[in-house]
mmCIF file of C-alpha atoms in Angstrom:
data_model
loop_
_atom_site.group_PDB
_atom_site.id
_atom_site.type_symbol
_atom_site.label_atom_id
_atom_site.label_comp_id
_atom_site.label_asym_id
_atom_site.label_seq_id
_atom_site.Cartn_x
_atom_site.Cartn_y
_atom_site.Cartn_z
ATOM 1 C CA GLU Z 1 0.021 0.001 0.064
ATOM 2 C CA VAL Z 2 1.322 3.370 -0.972
ATOM 3 C CA GLN Z 3 1.729 5.669 2.012
ATOM 4 C CA LEU Z 4 3.057 9.277 2.243
ATOM 5 C CA VAL Z 5 3.340 10.732 5.740
ATOM 6 C CA GLU Z 6 4.286 14.431 6.186
ATOM 7 C CA SER Z 7 5.750 15.870 9.348
ATOM 8 C CA GLY Z 8 7.475 19.095 10.521
ATOM 9 C CA GLY Z 9 4.634 21.543 10.385
ATOM 10 C CA GLY Z 10 4.027 24.051 13.137
ATOM 11 C CA LEU Z 11 3.920 27.674 14.132
ATOM 12 C CA VAL Z 12 6.731 29.998 12.895
ATOM 13 C CA GLN Z 13 7.212 33.701 12.855
ATOM 14 C CA PRO Z 14 7.336 35.701 9.654
ATOM 15 C CA GLY Z 15 10.825 35.570 8.167
ATOM 16 C CA GLY Z 16 11.529 32.330 9.833
ATOM 17 C CA SER Z 17 12.404 28.867 8.408
ATOM 18 C CA LEU Z 18 10.864 25.483 8.562
ATOM 19 C CA ARG Z 19 11.678 22.124 7.092
ATOM 20 C CA LEU Z 20 8.984 19.650 6.113
ATOM 21 C CA SER Z 21 9.571 15.908 5.646
ATOM 22 C CA CYS Z 22 7.592 13.281 3.864
ATOM 23 C CA ALA Z 23 8.216 9.582 4.472
ATOM 24 C CA ALA Z 24 7.228 7.298 1.596
ATOM 25 C CA SER Z 25 6.533 3.565 1.669
ATOM 26 C CA GLY Z 26 4.740 0.982 -0.450
ATOM 27 C CA PHE Z 27 6.399 1.885 -3.799
ATOM 28 C CA THR Z 28 9.819 2.357 -5.345
ATOM 29 C CA PHE Z 29 10.331 5.935 -4.264
ATOM 30 C CA SER Z 30 13.475 6.392 -6.354
ATOM 31 C CA ASP Z 31 11.562 5.864 -9.612
ATOM 32 C CA HIS Z 32 9.108 8.680 -9.199
ATOM 33 C CA TYR Z 33 8.937 12.445 -9.388
ATOM 34 C CA MET Z 34 7.548 13.953 -6.191
ATOM 35 C CA ASP Z 35 5.536 17.139 -5.652
ATOM 36 C CA TRP Z 36 4.456 19.443 -2.863
ATOM 37 C CA VAL Z 37 0.954 20.963 -3.046
ATOM 38 C CA ARG Z 38 -0.493 23.389 -0.448
ATOM 39 C CA GLN Z 39 -3.901 24.634 0.607
ATOM 40 C CA ALA Z 40 -4.477 27.837 2.511
ATOM 41 C CA PRO Z 41 -7.236 27.804 5.076
ATOM 42 C CA GLY Z 42 -10.602 27.849 3.231
ATOM 43 C CA LYS Z 43 -8.891 28.180 -0.140
ATOM 44 C CA GLY Z 44 -8.112 26.087 -3.159
ATOM 45 C CA LEU Z 45 -5.110 23.925 -4.055
ATOM 46 C CA GLU Z 46 -1.798 25.421 -5.155
ATOM 47 C CA TRP Z 47 1.077 23.473 -6.657
ATOM 48 C CA VAL Z 48 4.337 24.368 -4.857
ATOM 49 C CA GLY Z 49 6.966 22.446 -6.723
ATOM 50 C CA ARG Z 50 8.387 19.156 -8.058
ATOM 51 C CA ILE Z 51 11.656 17.225 -7.890
ATOM 52 C CA ARG Z 52 12.472 14.758 -10.621
ATOM 53 C CA ASN Z 53 14.216 11.489 -10.108
ATOM 54 C CA LYS Z 54 17.834 10.442 -10.307
ATOM 55 C CA ALA Z 55 17.492 9.515 -13.957
ATOM 56 C CA ASN Z 56 16.508 13.162 -14.577
ATOM 57 C CA SER Z 57 19.277 14.620 -12.364
ATOM 58 C CA TYR Z 58 16.963 15.513 -9.463
ATOM 59 C CA THR Z 59 16.009 18.682 -11.184
ATOM 60 C CA THR Z 60 13.376 20.879 -9.684
ATOM 61 C CA GLU Z 61 10.583 23.213 -10.640
ATOM 62 C CA TYR Z 62 8.813 25.769 -8.399
ATOM 63 C CA ALA Z 63 5.831 28.036 -8.332
ATOM 64 C CA ALA Z 64 6.689 31.720 -8.727
ATOM 65 C CA SER Z 65 5.321 32.438 -5.314
ATOM 66 C CA VAL Z 66 7.966 30.307 -3.550
ATOM 67 C CA LYS Z 67 10.831 30.344 -6.041
ATOM 68 C CA GLY Z 68 14.111 31.510 -4.280
ATOM 69 C CA ARG Z 69 12.611 30.916 -0.800
ATOM 70 C CA PHE Z 70 11.660 27.219 -0.861
ATOM 71 C CA THR Z 71 13.911 24.299 -1.752
ATOM 72 C CA ILE Z 72 12.777 20.762 -2.572
ATOM 73 C CA SER Z 73 15.172 17.851 -1.995
ATOM 74 C CA ARG Z 74 14.996 14.092 -1.630
ATOM 75 C CA ASP Z 75 16.917 11.151 -0.078
ATOM 76 C CA ASP Z 76 16.173 8.058 -2.070
ATOM 77 C CA LEU Z 77 17.955 5.833 0.465
ATOM 78 C CA LYS Z 78 15.697 7.139 3.214
ATOM 79 C CA LYS Z 79 12.587 7.179 0.885
ATOM 80 C CA SER Z 80 12.077 10.765 2.001
ATOM 81 C CA LEU Z 81 11.079 14.063 0.404
ATOM 82 C CA TYR Z 82 11.867 17.429 2.000
ATOM 83 C CA LEU Z 83 10.644 21.026 1.662
ATOM 84 C CA GLN Z 84 12.950 23.642 3.131
ATOM 85 C CA MET Z 85 11.015 26.856 3.607
ATOM 86 C CA ASN Z 86 12.883 30.074 4.273
ATOM 87 C CA SER Z 87 11.820 33.765 4.579
ATOM 88 C CA LEU Z 88 8.360 32.537 5.428
ATOM 89 C CA LYS Z 89 5.366 34.989 4.930
ATOM 90 C CA THR Z 90 1.926 35.002 6.493
ATOM 91 C CA GLU Z 91 0.598 34.004 3.044
ATOM 92 C CA ASP Z 92 2.494 30.717 3.277
ATOM 93 C CA THR Z 93 0.122 29.582 5.971
ATOM 94 C CA ALA Z 94 -1.415 26.426 4.663
ATOM 95 C CA VAL Z 95 -1.698 22.624 4.826
ATOM 96 C CA TYR Z 96 1.187 21.174 2.828
ATOM 97 C CA TYR Z 97 0.668 17.912 1.038
ATOM 98 C CA CYS Z 98 3.340 15.551 -0.264
ATOM 99 C CA VAL Z 99 2.201 13.966 -3.578
ATOM 100 C CA ARG Z 100 3.605 11.214 -5.760
ATOM 101 C CA GLY Z 101 3.779 13.006 -9.109
ATOM 102 C CA THR Z 102 4.050 10.173 -11.627
ATOM 103 C CA ASN Z 103 2.720 6.828 -12.851
ATOM 104 C CA PRO Z 104 -0.060 7.794 -12.659
ATOM 105 C CA PRO Z 105 0.085 11.457 -12.168
ATOM 106 C CA PHE Z 106 -0.857 12.820 -8.709
ATOM 107 C CA ALA Z 107 -2.486 9.490 -7.734
ATOM 108 C CA TYR Z 108 -1.209 9.472 -4.147
ATOM 109 C CA TRP Z 109 -1.313 12.171 -1.495
ATOM 110 C CA GLY Z 110 -0.234 12.388 2.119
ATOM 111 C CA GLN Z 111 -2.530 13.561 4.920
ATOM 112 C CA GLY Z 112 -0.882 16.943 5.006
ATOM 113 C CA THR Z 113 0.882 19.008 7.582
ATOM 114 C CA LEU Z 114 -0.180 22.441 8.777
ATOM 115 C CA VAL Z 115 2.203 25.357 8.604
ATOM 116 C CA THR Z 116 1.178 28.550 10.338
ATOM 117 C CA VAL Z 117 3.172 31.701 9.856
ATOM 118 C CA SER Z 118 2.196 34.266 12.444
ATOM 119 C CA SER Z 119 3.751 36.605 14.963
ATOM 120 C CA ASP R 1 0.897 30.422 -16.723
ATOM 121 C CA ILE R 2 -2.166 28.360 -17.805
ATOM 122 C CA GLN R 3 -5.285 29.509 -16.163
ATOM 123 C CA MET R 4 -7.935 26.950 -15.225
ATOM 124 C CA THR R 5 -11.568 27.806 -14.764
ATOM 125 C CA GLN R 6 -14.451 25.676 -13.560
ATOM 126 C CA SER R 7 -18.164 25.928 -13.832
ATOM 127 C CA PRO R 8 -20.277 26.050 -11.920
ATOM 128 C CA SER R 9 -18.491 27.207 -8.746
ATOM 129 C CA SER R 10 -21.131 25.366 -6.743
ATOM 130 C CA LEU R 11 -24.246 23.242 -7.378
ATOM 131 C CA SER R 12 -26.994 21.710 -5.412
ATOM 132 C CA ALA R 13 -28.156 18.304 -6.459
ATOM 133 C CA SER R 14 -30.161 15.318 -5.185
ATOM 134 C CA VAL R 15 -29.105 11.715 -4.632
ATOM 135 C CA GLY R 16 -29.450 9.891 -7.968
ATOM 136 C CA ASP R 17 -28.871 12.986 -10.098
ATOM 137 C CA ARG R 18 -26.408 13.094 -13.028
ATOM 138 C CA VAL R 19 -23.878 15.893 -12.419
ATOM 139 C CA THR R 20 -21.536 17.465 -14.935
ATOM 140 C CA ILE R 21 -18.702 19.819 -13.935
ATOM 141 C CA THR R 22 -16.841 21.749 -16.689
ATOM 142 C CA CYS R 23 -13.157 22.830 -16.635
ATOM 143 C CA ARG R 24 -11.491 25.028 -19.181
ATOM 144 C CA ALA R 25 -7.872 25.805 -19.774
ATOM 145 C CA SER R 26 -6.633 29.141 -21.086
ATOM 146 C CA GLN R 27 -4.536 27.314 -23.697
ATOM 147 C CA GLY R 28 -4.407 23.833 -25.055
ATOM 148 C CA ILE R 29 -3.100 21.196 -22.710
ATOM 149 C CA SER R 30 -3.745 18.048 -24.803
ATOM 150 C CA ASN R 31 -5.151 15.529 -22.307
ATOM 151 C CA SER R 32 -2.870 16.438 -19.376
ATOM 152 C CA LEU R 33 -5.701 16.947 -17.043
ATOM 153 C CA ALA R 34 -6.589 15.425 -13.649
ATOM 154 C CA TRP R 35 -9.694 15.590 -11.412
ATOM 155 C CA PHE R 36 -9.692 15.432 -7.645
ATOM 156 C CA GLN R 37 -12.369 15.050 -4.943
ATOM 157 C CA GLN R 38 -11.834 16.690 -1.587
ATOM 158 C CA LYS R 39 -13.932 16.445 1.508
ATOM 159 C CA PRO R 40 -13.640 18.864 4.487
ATOM 160 C CA GLY R 41 -10.567 18.247 6.555
ATOM 161 C CA LYS R 42 -9.236 15.484 4.205
ATOM 162 C CA ALA R 43 -6.549 15.291 1.587
ATOM 163 C CA PRO R 44 -7.641 15.436 -2.074
ATOM 164 C CA LYS R 45 -8.416 12.122 -3.686
ATOM 165 C CA SER R 46 -7.412 11.506 -7.209
ATOM 166 C CA LEU R 47 -10.298 10.470 -9.434
ATOM 167 C CA ILE R 48 -9.163 10.741 -13.059
ATOM 168 C CA TYR R 49 -5.841 11.441 -14.892
ATOM 169 C CA ALA R 50 -5.133 11.897 -18.618
ATOM 170 C CA ALA R 51 -8.542 13.595 -18.876
ATOM 171 C CA SER R 52 -10.461 10.278 -19.044
ATOM 172 C CA SER R 53 -8.472 7.533 -17.256
ATOM 173 C CA LEU R 54 -10.007 6.314 -13.949
ATOM 174 C CA GLN R 55 -7.571 5.886 -11.063
ATOM 175 C CA ASP R 56 -7.392 2.388 -9.572
ATOM 176 C CA GLY R 57 -10.333 1.861 -7.140
ATOM 177 C CA VAL R 58 -12.474 4.800 -8.316
ATOM 178 C CA PRO R 59 -15.999 3.784 -9.114
ATOM 179 C CA SER R 60 -17.188 3.780 -12.689
ATOM 180 C CA LYS R 61 -19.862 6.348 -11.931
ATOM 181 C CA PHE R 62 -17.064 8.885 -12.436
ATOM 182 C CA SER R 63 -16.056 9.642 -15.919
ATOM 183 C CA GLY R 64 -14.000 12.301 -17.592
ATOM 184 C CA SER R 65 -13.804 13.565 -21.123
ATOM 185 C CA GLY R 66 -12.217 16.306 -23.243
ATOM 186 C CA SER R 67 -9.056 17.351 -24.938
ATOM 187 C CA GLY R 68 -7.318 20.604 -25.688
ATOM 188 C CA THR R 69 -9.002 23.295 -23.604
ATOM 189 C CA ASP R 70 -12.430 21.918 -22.646
ATOM 190 C CA PHE R 71 -13.009 19.103 -20.184
ATOM 191 C CA THR R 72 -15.908 17.639 -18.186
ATOM 192 C CA LEU R 73 -16.237 15.452 -15.100
ATOM 193 C CA THR R 74 -19.451 13.513 -14.871
ATOM 194 C CA ILE R 75 -20.938 11.684 -11.877
ATOM 195 C CA SER R 76 -23.626 9.324 -13.343
ATOM 196 C CA SER R 77 -25.694 8.853 -10.217
ATOM 197 C CA LEU R 78 -24.888 11.066 -7.277
ATOM 198 C CA GLN R 79 -24.578 9.312 -3.944
ATOM 199 C CA PRO R 80 -24.309 10.776 -0.390
ATOM 200 C CA GLU R 81 -20.552 10.106 -0.277
ATOM 201 C CA ASP R 82 -20.056 12.203 -3.411
ATOM 202 C CA PHE R 83 -20.915 15.519 -1.826
ATOM 203 C CA ALA R 84 -17.587 17.297 -1.878
ATOM 204 C CA THR R 85 -15.513 19.866 -3.667
ATOM 205 C CA TYR R 86 -14.032 18.861 -7.033
ATOM 206 C CA TYR R 87 -10.869 20.381 -8.555
ATOM 207 C CA CYS R 88 -9.338 20.056 -12.006
ATOM 208 C CA GLN R 89 -5.633 20.415 -12.563
ATOM 209 C CA GLN R 90 -3.435 20.803 -15.652
ATOM 210 C CA TYR R 91 -0.006 19.157 -15.664
ATOM 211 C CA LYS R 92 1.034 19.973 -19.200
ATOM 212 C CA ASN R 93 3.170 22.992 -18.380
ATOM 213 C CA TYR R 94 4.885 24.361 -15.312
ATOM 214 C CA PRO R 95 3.677 25.775 -13.082
ATOM 215 C CA PHE R 96 0.948 23.136 -12.721
ATOM 216 C CA THR R 97 -2.323 24.948 -11.969
ATOM 217 C CA PHE R 98 -5.607 23.975 -10.376
ATOM 218 C CA GLY R 99 -9.090 25.160 -11.033
ATOM 219 C CA PRO R 100 -10.855 27.099 -8.256
ATOM 220 C CA GLY R 101 -13.072 24.167 -7.325
ATOM 221 C CA THR R 102 -16.717 23.173 -7.670
ATOM 222 C CA LYS R 103 -18.659 22.523 -4.482
ATOM 223 C CA VAL R 104 -21.369 19.882 -4.806
ATOM 224 C CA ASP R 105 -23.887 19.957 -2.011
ATOM 225 C CA ILE R 106 -27.223 18.453 -1.150
ATOM 226 C CA LYS R 107 -30.349 19.936 -2.536
#
């Protein structure tokens, strides 16, 4: 069974940093592209970014709203995905979801972790 | 960026109704479109990918169609567990973008 479990959310002050993790199981993690998607309270879904697999040089893509502040990385040996968030803004407050991006696209989602940016 | 629109933004329907939701892309995306169902407090659930392919385990009452810029999600016979918000998403070009959602509630 495919499982994605996020952790690391919490309360952080504006300008602060936070690192989210996603532990994957039930599939060959190293084969797949992985994505982060977020949802602000009461709002719709927003794609945050993607990291490709080793065969595609672990290259990344980001939404304009987070580019330069957020960094996606992965550790295939630990079957883990990460989201390093720096220079956080109040508008980054959201539930962050880890998503398996490929084969088939966006089929599997974690339960989400809440990040609250507030003073 | 590709803009995704959905119509209607909300609808009220009865159990047993046939429901159709429309999604439109601001430029052609071939069939690189997915549909998701989300219930309050829960993660989105994938229903359809590649515009018309059903994800494993999704009941056949859900169907998708379309290509290019215009797409539809149809629920053939609405059941109580189908009351939720539905989102479309394009994954043709970066940044991937979602529609604003269609809330389906009970009439």
